[in-house]
Coordinates of C-alpha atoms and ligand atoms in Angstrom, one line a residue:
E11 CA 0.0 0.0 0.0
Q12 CA 2.7 2.4 1.1
M13 CA 4.8 1.4 -1.9
Q14 CA 1.8 1.8 -4.3
N15 CA 1.6 5.5 -3.3
M16 CA 5.2 6.1 -4.2
T17 CA 4.4 6.3 -7.9
I18 CA 1.4 7.6 -9.9
D19 CA 2.2 5.5 -12.9
L20 CA -0.4 2.7 -13.2
N21 CA 2.0 0.3 -15.0
S22 CA 4.6 0.9 -12.3
K23 CA 2.0 0.0 -9.6
V24 CA 1.3 -3.3 -11.4
M25 CA 5.0 -4.1 -11.5
L26 CA 5.6 -3.2 -7.9
E27 CA 3.0 -5.8 -7.0
K28 CA 4.8 -8.3 -9.2
A29 CA 8.1 -7.4 -7.5
E30 CA 6.6 -8.4 -4.2
K31 CA 5.3 -11.6 -5.6
D32 CA 8.6 -12.4 -7.2
G33 CA 10.4 -11.5 -4.0
V34 CA 12.7 -9.0 -5.7
E35 CA 13.8 -5.6 -4.3
T36 CA 13.3 -2.2 -6.0
M37 CA 14.2 1.3 -5.3
Y38 CA 10.7 1.8 -3.8
K39 CA 11.3 -1.0 -1.3
R40 CA 14.7 0.4 -0.4
K41 CA 13.3 3.8 0.1
L42 CA 10.9 2.4 2.7
G43 CA 13.9 1.1 4.5
Y44 CA 15.3 4.6 4.8
K45 CA 12.7 5.8 7.3
V46 CA 14.7 9.0 8.0
Q47 CA 17.4 10.3 5.7
C48 CA 20.4 12.0 7.2
G49 CA 19.4 15.5 8.3
F50 CA 23.0 16.9 7.9
G51 CA 23.2 15.6 4.4
L52 CA 19.7 16.9 3.5
Q53 CA 20.8 20.4 4.6
G54 CA 24.2 20.2 3.0
I55 CA 26.1 20.8 6.2
C56 CA 28.3 17.7 6.3
C57 CA 31.8 18.2 5.1
R58 CA 33.9 15.3 4.1
N59 CA 36.5 17.2 2.1
C60 CA 39.4 16.4 4.4
G61 CA 40.5 13.6 6.7
M62 CA 39.9 15.5 9.9
G63 CA 36.2 15.2 9.2
P64 CA 33.5 14.4 8.6
C65 CA 32.4 17.6 10.3
R66 CA 28.7 18.3 10.8
I67 CA 27.3 21.6 11.7
S68 CA 24.9 21.8 14.6
A69 CA 24.1 24.2 17.4
K70 CA 26.9 22.6 19.5
T71 CA 29.4 22.4 16.7
P72 CA 28.8 25.5 14.6
R73 CA 32.1 25.1 12.8
G74 CA 34.1 22.3 11.2
L75 CA 37.5 21.5 12.7
C76 CA 39.2 23.9 10.2
G77 CA 36.7 26.6 11.2
A78 CA 34.5 26.3 8.1
D79 CA 31.0 27.5 8.9
E80 CA 27.7 26.3 7.5
H81 CA 27.9 28.7 4.6
T82 CA 31.3 27.5 3.5
I83 CA 30.3 23.9 3.8
V84 CA 27.0 24.3 1.9
G85 CA 28.7 26.4 -0.7
R86 CA 31.5 23.9 -1.3
N87 CA 29.0 21.0 -1.5
Y88 CA 26.8 22.9 -3.9
A89 CA 29.8 23.8 -6.2
R90 CA 30.9 20.2 -6.2
M91 CA 27.5 19.1 -7.3
C92 CA 27.8 21.5 -10.2
A93 CA 31.2 20.0 -11.0
G94 CA 29.9 16.5 -10.9
G95 CA 27.1 17.4 -13.3
A96 CA 29.4 19.3 -15.7
A97 CA 31.9 16.4 -15.7
A98 CA 29.2 14.0 -16.7
H99 CA 27.5 16.0 -19.5
S100 CA 30.8 17.2 -20.8
D101 CA 32.5 13.9 -20.8
H102 CA 29.6 12.6 -22.8
A103 CA 30.2 15.5 -25.2
R104 CA 33.9 14.6 -25.3
D105 CA 33.1 11.1 -26.4
I106 CA 30.8 12.4 -29.1
T107 CA 33.6 14.7 -30.2
H108 CA 36.1 11.8 -30.4
T109 CA 33.5 10.0 -32.5
L110 CA 33.3 12.9 -34.9
A111 CA 37.0 12.6 -35.3
L112 CA 36.5 9.0 -36.4
T113 CA 33.9 9.7 -39.1
T114 CA 34.8 8.5 -42.5
P115 CA 32.8 8.2 -45.8
G116 CA 31.0 4.9 -45.7
G117 CA 32.3 4.2 -42.2
D118 CA 30.4 3.3 -39.0
Y119 CA 29.9 6.9 -38.2
Q120 CA 29.2 9.4 -41.0
I121 CA 28.2 13.0 -41.4
K122 CA 24.4 13.2 -41.8
E123 CA 24.1 16.9 -41.7
P124 CA 26.8 18.6 -43.7
E125 CA 25.1 22.0 -43.7
K126 CA 24.9 22.0 -39.9
L127 CA 28.6 21.0 -39.8
K128 CA 29.5 23.9 -42.0
D129 CA 27.5 26.4 -40.0
F130 CA 29.1 25.2 -36.8
A131 CA 32.6 25.2 -38.3
Q132 CA 32.0 28.8 -39.4
F133 CA 30.7 29.7 -35.9
L134 CA 34.0 28.2 -34.5
G135 CA 36.0 30.4 -36.9
I136 CA 37.1 27.6 -39.1
E137 CA 37.4 28.4 -42.7
V138 CA 34.9 26.2 -44.6
G139 CA 35.7 27.0 -48.3
D140 CA 35.3 23.9 -50.4
K141 CA 37.0 21.6 -47.9
D142 CA 36.2 17.9 -48.0
I143 CA 33.3 17.4 -45.5
Y144 CA 35.2 14.8 -43.5
D145 CA 38.3 16.9 -43.3
L146 CA 36.1 19.7 -42.0
A147 CA 34.5 17.3 -39.5
H148 CA 37.9 16.3 -38.2
E149 CA 38.9 20.0 -37.9
V150 CA 35.7 20.8 -36.0
A151 CA 36.4 17.8 -33.7
E152 CA 39.8 19.2 -32.9
E153 CA 38.5 22.6 -32.3
C154 CA 35.8 21.2 -30.0
L155 CA 38.4 19.3 -28.0
M156 CA 40.0 22.7 -27.4
E157 CA 36.9 23.7 -25.7
F158 CA 37.7 21.2 -23.0
G159 CA 41.3 22.3 -22.5
R160 CA 42.0 25.6 -24.2
P161 CA 45.1 26.8 -22.4
F162 CA 44.4 30.5 -22.9
G163 CA 41.5 32.8 -23.4
T164 CA 37.8 31.9 -23.2
S165 CA 35.5 29.3 -24.7
K166 CA 34.3 30.2 -28.2
M167 CA 30.9 28.8 -27.3
M168 CA 30.3 31.9 -25.1
K169 CA 29.2 33.5 -28.4
R170 CA 26.1 31.3 -28.4
A171 CA 24.7 33.7 -25.8
T172 CA 23.5 37.3 -26.4
Q173 CA 26.1 40.0 -26.3
A174 CA 24.5 41.3 -23.1
R175 CA 24.9 37.9 -21.4
Q176 CA 28.5 37.6 -22.5
D177 CA 29.3 41.1 -21.2
L178 CA 27.6 40.3 -17.9
W179 CA 29.5 37.0 -17.5
K180 CA 32.7 38.8 -18.1
E181 CA 31.9 41.4 -15.6
L182 CA 31.1 38.8 -13.0
G183 CA 34.2 36.8 -13.9
I184 CA 32.2 33.7 -14.8
E185 CA 32.8 33.3 -18.5
V186 CA 34.0 29.8 -19.3
R187 CA 37.7 29.4 -20.1
A188 CA 37.7 25.7 -20.8
I189 CA 35.3 23.0 -19.6
D190 CA 37.9 20.8 -17.8
R191 CA 39.5 23.9 -16.2
E192 CA 36.2 25.0 -14.7
I193 CA 35.7 21.6 -13.2
A194 CA 39.2 21.5 -11.9
T195 CA 38.8 25.0 -10.5
V196 CA 35.7 23.9 -8.5
M197 CA 37.6 20.8 -7.1
H198 CA 40.5 23.1 -6.2
A199 CA 38.5 25.9 -4.7
T200 CA 36.5 23.4 -2.6
H201 CA 39.6 21.6 -1.3
I202 CA 40.4 22.0 2.4
G203 CA 41.8 25.4 3.0
C204 CA 40.6 27.2 -0.1
C205 CA 37.5 29.2 -0.8
A206 CA 35.5 30.0 2.3
D207 CA 33.2 32.7 0.9
I208 CA 29.7 31.6 -0.1
E209 CA 29.2 34.2 -2.8
S210 CA 32.4 33.2 -4.5
L211 CA 31.5 29.5 -4.1
V212 CA 28.2 30.0 -5.8
L213 CA 29.7 32.0 -8.6
T214 CA 32.5 29.4 -9.1
G215 CA 29.8 26.7 -9.3
M216 CA 27.9 28.8 -11.8
R217 CA 31.0 29.3 -14.0
C218 CA 31.5 25.5 -13.9
S219 CA 27.8 25.0 -14.8
L220 CA 28.2 27.3 -17.8
G221 CA 30.9 24.8 -18.7
D222 CA 28.2 22.2 -18.5
W223 CA 26.2 24.2 -20.9
V224 CA 29.2 24.4 -23.3
G225 CA 29.7 20.7 -23.1
S226 CA 26.0 20.0 -23.5
S227 CA 25.8 22.3 -26.5
I228 CA 28.7 20.5 -28.2
G229 CA 27.0 17.1 -27.4
T230 CA 23.8 18.2 -29.0
I231 CA 25.2 19.9 -32.1
L232 CA 27.7 17.1 -32.9
S233 CA 25.0 14.4 -32.3
D234 CA 22.8 16.2 -34.8
I235 CA 25.6 16.4 -37.3
M236 CA 26.4 12.7 -37.1
F237 CA 23.0 11.1 -36.4
G238 CA 20.6 13.7 -37.9
T239 CA 18.7 16.6 -36.5
P240 CA 15.4 15.3 -35.0
K241 CA 12.2 15.9 -36.9
P242 CA 8.7 15.2 -35.7
V243 CA 8.2 11.5 -35.5
H244 CA 5.6 9.1 -34.0
T245 CA 6.4 7.1 -30.9
E246 CA 4.9 5.0 -28.1
A247 CA 5.8 5.2 -24.4
N248 CA 5.5 3.1 -21.3
L249 CA 6.2 -0.5 -20.3
N250 CA 3.6 -2.0 -22.6
V251 CA 5.9 -1.4 -25.5
L252 CA 7.6 -4.6 -24.3
A253 CA 4.5 -6.7 -25.1
G254 CA 4.6 -9.4 -27.7
N255 CA 6.8 -12.1 -29.0
N256 CA 9.8 -9.9 -30.1
V257 CA 13.3 -10.0 -28.7
N258 CA 13.3 -7.1 -26.3
I259 CA 16.4 -5.0 -26.2
I260 CA 16.4 -2.0 -23.9
L261 CA 18.9 0.7 -24.3
H262 CA 19.5 2.7 -21.2
G263 CA 22.0 5.4 -20.4
H264 CA 23.0 8.5 -22.4
E265 CA 25.4 8.6 -25.3
P266 CA 24.0 8.0 -28.8
T267 CA 27.3 6.6 -30.1
L268 CA 26.5 3.1 -28.7
S269 CA 22.7 3.2 -29.1
E270 CA 22.8 4.4 -32.7
M271 CA 25.0 1.5 -33.6
I272 CA 22.7 -1.0 -31.8
V273 CA 19.8 0.4 -33.9
A274 CA 21.8 0.0 -37.1
A275 CA 23.0 -3.5 -36.1
S276 CA 19.5 -4.7 -35.1
E277 CA 18.1 -3.6 -38.4
L278 CA 20.5 -5.8 -40.4
P279 CA 18.7 -8.7 -42.2
E280 CA 21.0 -11.2 -40.5
M281 CA 19.9 -10.1 -37.1
Q282 CA 16.2 -10.1 -38.1
E283 CA 16.6 -13.6 -39.4
L284 CA 18.4 -14.7 -36.3
A285 CA 15.6 -13.4 -34.2
K286 CA 13.1 -15.5 -36.3
E287 CA 15.4 -18.5 -36.0
V288 CA 15.2 -18.4 -32.2
G289 CA 11.4 -18.2 -32.4
A290 CA 10.7 -14.5 -32.0
D291 CA 8.6 -12.4 -34.4
G292 CA 11.3 -9.7 -34.6
I293 CA 13.3 -7.3 -32.5
T294 CA 11.8 -4.5 -30.4
L295 CA 14.3 -1.8 -29.4
S296 CA 13.2 0.5 -26.7
G297 CA 14.8 3.1 -24.5
I298 CA 15.0 4.2 -20.9
C299 CA 16.4 7.5 -19.6
C300 CA 18.2 9.8 -22.1
T301 CA 19.3 7.2 -24.5
G302 CA 15.6 6.5 -24.9
N303 CA 15.1 10.2 -25.6
E304 CA 17.9 10.4 -28.1
L305 CA 16.6 7.4 -30.0
T306 CA 12.9 8.3 -29.9
M307 CA 13.8 11.8 -31.2
R308 CA 15.8 10.5 -34.1
H309 CA 14.1 7.2 -35.0
G310 CA 10.8 7.1 -33.2
I311 CA 12.1 4.2 -31.1
K312 CA 9.7 3.5 -28.3
I313 CA 10.2 4.8 -24.8
A314 CA 10.0 1.8 -22.3
G315 CA 10.1 4.1 -19.3
D316 CA 11.8 6.7 -17.2
F317 CA 14.6 6.6 -14.6
H318 CA 12.3 5.1 -11.9
Q319 CA 11.1 2.3 -14.3
Q320 CA 14.5 0.8 -15.1
E321 CA 14.1 -2.0 -12.5
L322 CA 10.4 -2.4 -13.3
A323 CA 11.2 -3.1 -17.0
I324 CA 13.4 -6.1 -16.0
I325 CA 10.6 -7.3 -13.6
T326 CA 8.3 -7.7 -16.6
G327 CA 10.3 -10.8 -17.3
S328 CA 10.2 -9.9 -21.0
V329 CA 13.6 -8.2 -21.5
E330 CA 16.3 -10.2 -23.2
A331 CA 19.0 -7.6 -22.7
M332 CA 19.3 -4.3 -20.9
I333 CA 22.3 -2.5 -22.5
V334 CA 23.7 0.4 -20.7
D335 CA 26.5 2.9 -21.1
V336 CA 26.8 5.7 -18.6
Q337 CA 24.8 7.7 -16.1
C338 CA 21.5 7.1 -14.2
I339 CA 22.0 3.3 -14.2
F340 CA 21.0 1.6 -11.0
P341 CA 23.7 -0.8 -9.9
S342 CA 20.8 -2.8 -8.5
L343 CA 20.1 -4.0 -12.0
A344 CA 23.0 -6.6 -11.7
E345 CA 21.4 -8.5 -8.8
L346 CA 17.8 -7.9 -10.0
S347 CA 18.5 -9.4 -13.5
T348 CA 19.7 -12.7 -11.9
H349 CA 16.1 -13.3 -10.9
Y350 CA 15.0 -13.2 -14.5
H351 CA 16.6 -14.3 -17.8
T352 CA 17.7 -10.7 -18.6
K353 CA 21.3 -10.0 -19.6
F354 CA 22.4 -6.8 -18.0
I355 CA 25.2 -5.7 -20.3
T356 CA 27.5 -2.9 -19.3
T357 CA 29.7 -1.4 -22.1
S358 CA 31.7 1.6 -20.7
P359 CA 34.8 1.5 -18.6
K360 CA 33.3 4.5 -16.9
A361 CA 30.4 2.5 -15.6
R362 CA 31.5 -1.0 -14.9
I363 CA 29.1 -2.7 -12.5
T364 CA 29.9 -5.8 -10.5
G365 CA 27.6 -8.6 -11.5
S366 CA 26.9 -7.3 -15.0
Q367 CA 28.1 -8.8 -18.2
Y368 CA 30.8 -6.5 -19.5
M369 CA 31.0 -6.1 -23.2
E370 CA 33.2 -3.1 -23.8
F371 CA 32.1 -0.9 -26.7
H372 CA 34.7 0.9 -28.8
E373 CA 33.8 3.6 -31.3
D374 CA 36.5 2.4 -33.7
T375 CA 35.0 -1.1 -33.9
A376 CA 31.5 0.2 -33.3
M377 CA 29.5 -2.0 -35.7
E378 CA 31.3 -5.2 -34.9
D379 CA 30.8 -4.5 -31.2
A380 CA 27.1 -3.7 -31.7
K381 CA 26.5 -6.8 -33.7
T382 CA 28.1 -9.0 -30.9
I383 CA 25.9 -7.3 -28.3
V384 CA 22.7 -7.6 -30.4
R385 CA 23.5 -11.3 -31.1
E386 CA 24.0 -11.9 -27.4
A387 CA 20.5 -10.4 -26.7
I388 CA 18.8 -12.4 -29.5
M389 CA 20.3 -15.7 -28.4
N390 CA 18.9 -15.1 -24.9
F391 CA 15.3 -15.1 -26.2
K392 CA 15.1 -18.9 -25.7
N393 CA 15.7 -18.4 -22.0
R394 CA 12.6 -16.3 -21.6
D395 CA 10.4 -18.0 -19.1
A396 CA 6.7 -17.4 -19.9
S397 CA 5.7 -18.1 -16.3
K398 CA 7.7 -15.1 -15.2
V399 CA 6.4 -12.7 -17.9
L400 CA 3.9 -9.9 -17.0
V401 CA 3.9 -6.9 -19.2
P402 CA 1.4 -4.2 -17.9
D403 CA -1.3 -3.0 -20.2
L404 CA -0.7 0.7 -20.7
K405 CA 1.1 2.7 -23.3
S406 CA 0.6 6.1 -24.9
E407 CA 1.2 7.4 -28.4
G408 CA 2.9 10.7 -29.1
V409 CA 4.8 12.8 -31.6
V410 CA 8.4 13.7 -30.6
G411 CA 11.4 15.2 -32.3
F412 CA 11.1 18.9 -31.8
S413 CA 14.7 20.1 -32.3
E414 CA 15.0 23.8 -32.6
N415 CA 15.2 23.3 -36.3
A416 CA 12.0 21.4 -36.3
I417 CA 10.4 24.2 -34.3
V418 CA 11.7 27.0 -36.4
G419 CA 11.0 24.9 -39.4
K420 CA 14.2 25.6 -41.1
L421 CA 17.3 23.6 -41.3
N422 CA 20.1 26.1 -41.5
N423 CA 21.5 29.0 -39.6
V424 CA 20.3 28.0 -36.2
V425 CA 23.5 26.6 -34.8
N426 CA 25.4 29.8 -34.9
T427 CA 22.7 31.7 -33.0
Q428 CA 22.6 34.3 -35.7
I429 CA 19.4 33.9 -37.4
D430 CA 19.4 35.6 -40.8
D431 CA 15.8 35.0 -41.5
M432 CA 13.9 36.6 -38.6
D433 CA 10.6 35.3 -40.1
T434 CA 11.4 31.8 -39.1
L435 CA 10.7 32.6 -35.4
K436 CA 7.9 34.9 -36.1
P437 CA 5.0 32.6 -35.5
L438 CA 6.2 31.6 -32.1
I439 CA 6.9 35.2 -31.2
D440 CA 3.6 36.4 -32.5
V441 CA 1.5 34.0 -30.5
L442 CA 3.6 34.8 -27.4
A443 CA 3.3 38.6 -27.9
S444 CA -0.4 38.5 -28.6
G445 CA -0.9 36.5 -25.4
V446 CA -2.6 33.6 -27.1
I447 CA 0.2 31.6 -25.5
R448 CA 1.1 33.2 -22.1
G449 CA 4.6 31.8 -21.9
V450 CA 6.9 28.9 -22.5
V451 CA 8.1 26.7 -19.7
G452 CA 10.8 24.1 -19.9
V453 CA 9.8 21.3 -17.6
V454 CA 12.8 19.0 -17.4
G455 CA 14.7 16.5 -15.4
C456 CA 14.5 13.4 -13.3
N457 CA 12.3 11.4 -11.1
N458 CA 13.0 11.7 -7.4
A459 CA 12.0 9.3 -4.6
K460 CA 11.3 12.3 -2.4
T461 CA 8.1 12.7 -4.4
P462 CA 5.7 10.1 -5.8
S463 CA 7.3 9.2 -9.2
N464 CA 5.9 11.4 -12.0
Y465 CA 3.4 13.3 -9.8
N466 CA 5.2 16.7 -9.8
H467 CA 5.9 16.5 -13.5
L468 CA 2.4 15.6 -14.5
T469 CA 0.7 17.9 -12.2
L470 CA 2.9 20.9 -13.2
I471 CA 2.7 20.2 -16.9
K472 CA -1.1 19.8 -16.8
E473 CA -1.5 23.0 -14.9
L474 CA 0.7 24.9 -17.3
I475 CA -0.9 23.8 -20.5
K476 CA -4.4 24.2 -19.1
N477 CA -3.5 27.8 -18.6
D478 CA -2.1 28.3 -22.1
F479 CA 1.6 27.9 -21.3
L480 CA 3.4 25.9 -23.9
V481 CA 5.6 23.3 -22.3
V482 CA 8.9 22.1 -23.8
T483 CA 10.6 19.2 -22.1
T484 CA 13.6 16.9 -22.0
G485 CA 15.0 14.0 -20.0
C486 CA 12.7 11.9 -17.8
G487 CA 10.2 14.8 -17.7
A488 CA 9.7 14.2 -21.4
S489 CA 9.1 10.5 -20.8
V490 CA 6.5 11.3 -18.3
A491 CA 4.7 13.6 -20.7
A492 CA 4.9 11.0 -23.5
K493 CA 3.6 8.3 -21.2
N494 CA 0.6 10.3 -20.4
G495 CA -0.6 11.3 -23.9
L496 CA 0.5 14.9 -23.6
M497 CA 2.6 14.6 -26.8
L498 CA -0.4 14.0 -28.9
K499 CA -1.9 16.9 -30.8
E500 CA -5.3 15.2 -30.6
N501 CA -5.2 15.5 -26.8
A502 CA -4.5 19.3 -26.9
K503 CA -8.2 20.1 -26.8
K504 CA -8.6 17.9 -23.7
Y505 CA -5.7 19.2 -21.7
A506 CA -4.8 22.6 -23.1
G507 CA -6.4 26.0 -22.6
K508 CA -8.2 27.5 -25.6
G509 CA -5.3 29.6 -26.8
L510 CA -2.8 26.9 -26.7
A511 CA -5.2 24.3 -28.1
T512 CA -5.8 26.6 -31.1
V513 CA -2.1 27.1 -31.7
C514 CA -1.6 23.3 -31.5
E515 CA -4.3 22.9 -34.1
L516 CA -2.9 25.6 -36.4
V517 CA 0.8 24.7 -36.2
D518 CA 0.2 21.0 -35.9
I519 CA 2.1 20.5 -32.7
P520 CA 1.2 18.8 -29.4
P521 CA 0.8 20.9 -26.3
V522 CA 4.1 19.5 -24.9
L523 CA 7.1 19.4 -27.1
H524 CA 9.8 16.8 -26.7
L525 CA 13.2 18.5 -27.2
G526 CA 15.4 15.5 -26.4
S527 CA 17.7 14.3 -23.7
C528 CA 19.2 16.3 -20.9
V529 CA 22.2 17.6 -22.9
D530 CA 19.5 18.9 -25.3
N531 CA 18.5 21.5 -22.7
S532 CA 21.0 23.4 -24.7
R533 CA 18.3 23.5 -27.4
I534 CA 16.0 25.3 -25.0
I535 CA 18.6 27.9 -24.2
N536 CA 19.4 28.3 -27.9
I537 CA 15.7 29.0 -28.7
C538 CA 15.5 31.6 -25.9
T539 CA 18.6 33.3 -27.1
L540 CA 17.3 33.3 -30.7
V541 CA 14.0 34.8 -29.6
A542 CA 15.8 37.4 -27.4
Q543 CA 18.1 38.4 -30.3
S544 CA 15.4 38.6 -32.9
L545 CA 13.4 40.9 -30.6
G546 CA 16.4 42.9 -29.4
M547 CA 15.5 41.9 -25.8
E548 CA 17.4 40.4 -22.9
V549 CA 16.6 36.8 -22.0
P550 CA 15.4 37.7 -18.4
D551 CA 12.6 39.8 -20.0
L552 CA 11.2 36.9 -22.0
P553 CA 8.0 35.2 -20.7
V554 CA 9.8 31.9 -20.1
A555 CA 10.9 29.8 -17.2
G556 CA 12.6 26.5 -16.4
S557 CA 11.5 23.9 -14.0
A558 CA 12.9 20.6 -12.6
P559 CA 10.0 19.4 -10.4
E560 CA 11.5 16.0 -9.6
W561 CA 15.3 16.7 -10.0
M562 CA 17.7 14.3 -8.4
S563 CA 21.1 14.3 -10.2
E564 CA 24.1 16.5 -10.0
K565 CA 23.6 17.0 -13.7
A566 CA 20.3 18.6 -12.9
I567 CA 21.9 21.0 -10.5
A568 CA 24.4 22.0 -13.1
I569 CA 21.6 22.5 -15.7
G570 CA 19.5 24.5 -13.3
T571 CA 22.5 26.7 -12.5
Y572 CA 23.4 27.4 -16.1
V573 CA 19.7 28.1 -16.9
V574 CA 19.7 30.7 -14.1
A575 CA 23.1 32.0 -15.4
N576 CA 21.4 32.4 -18.8
G577 CA 18.8 34.7 -17.2
I578 CA 15.9 32.2 -16.9
D579 CA 14.2 31.7 -13.5
T580 CA 14.3 28.1 -12.5
Y581 CA 11.7 26.4 -10.3
L582 CA 12.5 23.3 -8.3
G583 CA 10.0 20.9 -6.8
V584 CA 12.5 19.3 -4.5
M585 CA 14.7 21.3 -2.1
P586 CA 18.4 21.0 -2.9
P587 CA 20.7 20.3 0.0
V588 CA 21.5 24.0 0.8
T589 CA 19.1 24.8 3.6
G590 CA 21.7 24.5 6.3
S591 CA 23.1 27.9 5.1
S592 CA 20.7 30.9 5.3
R593 CA 23.2 32.8 3.1
A594 CA 23.2 30.1 0.4
V595 CA 19.4 30.2 0.3
E596 CA 19.3 34.0 0.2
I597 CA 21.8 34.0 -2.7
L598 CA 20.5 31.1 -4.8
C599 CA 16.8 32.0 -4.3
G600 CA 17.1 35.8 -4.3
E601 CA 20.3 37.7 -4.7
L602 CA 21.3 36.0 -8.0
K603 CA 18.3 37.9 -9.5
D604 CA 20.3 41.1 -9.2
K605 CA 23.4 39.6 -10.5
V606 CA 22.2 37.5 -13.5
G607 CA 18.6 38.5 -13.8
A608 CA 17.2 35.2 -12.6
C609 CA 17.3 32.9 -9.6
F610 CA 16.0 29.6 -8.1
H611 CA 12.6 29.2 -6.6
V612 CA 11.6 26.1 -4.6
N613 CA 8.1 24.8 -3.8
E614 CA 7.5 21.1 -3.0
D615 CA 3.8 21.5 -3.8
A616 CA 3.4 21.0 -7.6
I617 CA 0.2 23.1 -7.8
E618 CA 1.8 26.0 -5.9
L619 CA 4.9 25.6 -8.0
A620 CA 2.8 26.0 -11.1
K621 CA 1.2 29.1 -9.7
M622 CA 4.5 30.6 -8.9
I623 CA 5.8 30.1 -12.4
M624 CA 2.6 31.4 -14.0
D625 CA 2.4 34.5 -11.8
D626 CA 6.1 35.3 -12.3
I627 CA 5.7 35.0 -16.1
E628 CA 2.5 37.1 -16.1
A629 CA 4.5 39.8 -14.2
K630 CA 6.9 39.9 -17.1
R631 CA 4.3 40.1 -19.8
P632 CA 3.5 43.8 -19.7
H633 CA 7.1 44.7 -20.4
F634 CA 7.4 41.9 -23.0
E635 CA 4.2 43.1 -24.9
E636 CA 5.5 46.7 -25.1
Ligands
BF8_997 O1 20.3 13.0 -18.0 S1 16.5 13.4 -16.4 S2 17.2 10.8 -14.2 S3 18.1 10.2 -17.4 S4 19.7 13.0 -15.0 FE1 19.0 10.8 -15.4 FE2 17.6 12.8 -14.6 FE3 16.6 11.2 -16.2 FE4 19.2 11.7 -18.5 NI1 18.8 13.8 -17.0

């Protein structure tokens, strides 16, 4: 009963019941075991940054052994979260960049968007001329690698922001020099005996988070160049996509380099035939977490579920292989899969998991590696035990694939943030200016066990669209929307206000737009920048907001922080571990507004969070309409 209330997803509830019957453990069960979580950790006032500690701040011990107060400790912990997030997103981008360097005509990885490559090369200051497209790709890859470790000067990607933003960042001393450097700076500044000034710690974290934005932008752009810019495409979402007599391969994790190759390998006639030979009707690929988002955006591959459903997918007993690379993978999958026939296959040296089957994936032997992995999955079909299979009934349909190009409806000139043809953004700006749509809100991010899974996302999104706010979404928030039919234009009338529903009808879009994975939050910033530039306005003046109502990862903290640094107010539905420092709360949820034009807002009640967002956007509208 208690466990049933920990998610609002009806399929998940069915699977939790099955988990109990099967005698297997899930995150939900473990959460019940944690009756009280550590109060020091929750408030961010535990310091483990040196061997004299851990030191914990309380009325009796108001300072750590070195004398660090609660503000210093919270600030250091916060900055380290930003660094953790930036490292993850940017290292993903680094792998994509290395893959770009491996592209060859006719090879495993090729250039699918030469025009986008040329635009981006030009943006980076690389002479395009009539260079061979692959030579150009390799040059772009080298230049992007410089973004990680440029020894002097600042990141070229800063130019993706408005001039006013760039000037402001310079003035505040938070313009990115190089991604790795900003991460190293945070680790250094938060070492014992370094920064003990909360304002400086927040700004150092912010600078690093802007590095996260640089990395994410590179990840998005280069993925589009190699794998294609997403266009609207039909998909299905939720655990029922696993139904039927197909070999089920779930791709879970983040980087499209592996998953794109698995898609290509599983489409080969030899693999399809092998699937038939073992008694299956075919192969169903589906995704979980951001790999799922990348694949659904580019291929319409079905979304099996979100972060909180990764265990539940295995518990259906219908999954031949869960193939993972990096990030957001529960280590519990190793033990869990031993109760079923599922092969839990890890592929990255960065995410080796004891008890998994390790099949290392190398980009330079990508297709061969992918074929070996797919074959392994297919051959496991014969081990499926019908008595253990229960696939829940529900799934939704939807249309996904709204890259900025798809939204703008034009394939060029978007990457370099200089739009030549202002008209391309006009329809969006017109409906915003006229008030038919009141604002645009990015509802993004994870599921968090501190709230019933999906509740905050769904409640917030429904409130917003009901009141004529267009919602754009990425990450697990996007999966929630897809699972609940909010990515179907046909449902706009049912859920959206009159203005938004009319726009959906006219422009042929659903009321909630899927913009991709978490690195693709860079697309949202890009659109805001383009709108601001074409209107000659500043980003903080736009009727837009960001929200992560169920955030949980360090990546989400880094994203939230760069969204704020970009001048977009960010609304969280779960309190970050900063409340142990009154100064941290004052700065993050207030004073940043004076510095960068936006700040964080927190409310753990989703309805109230929606109201805060809508009220704040409405307050910006008179100025925007002028
Ligand atoms: O990067 S939304 S739970 S899957 S961290 Fe993870 Fe959060 Fe999902 Fe993608 Ni993003």
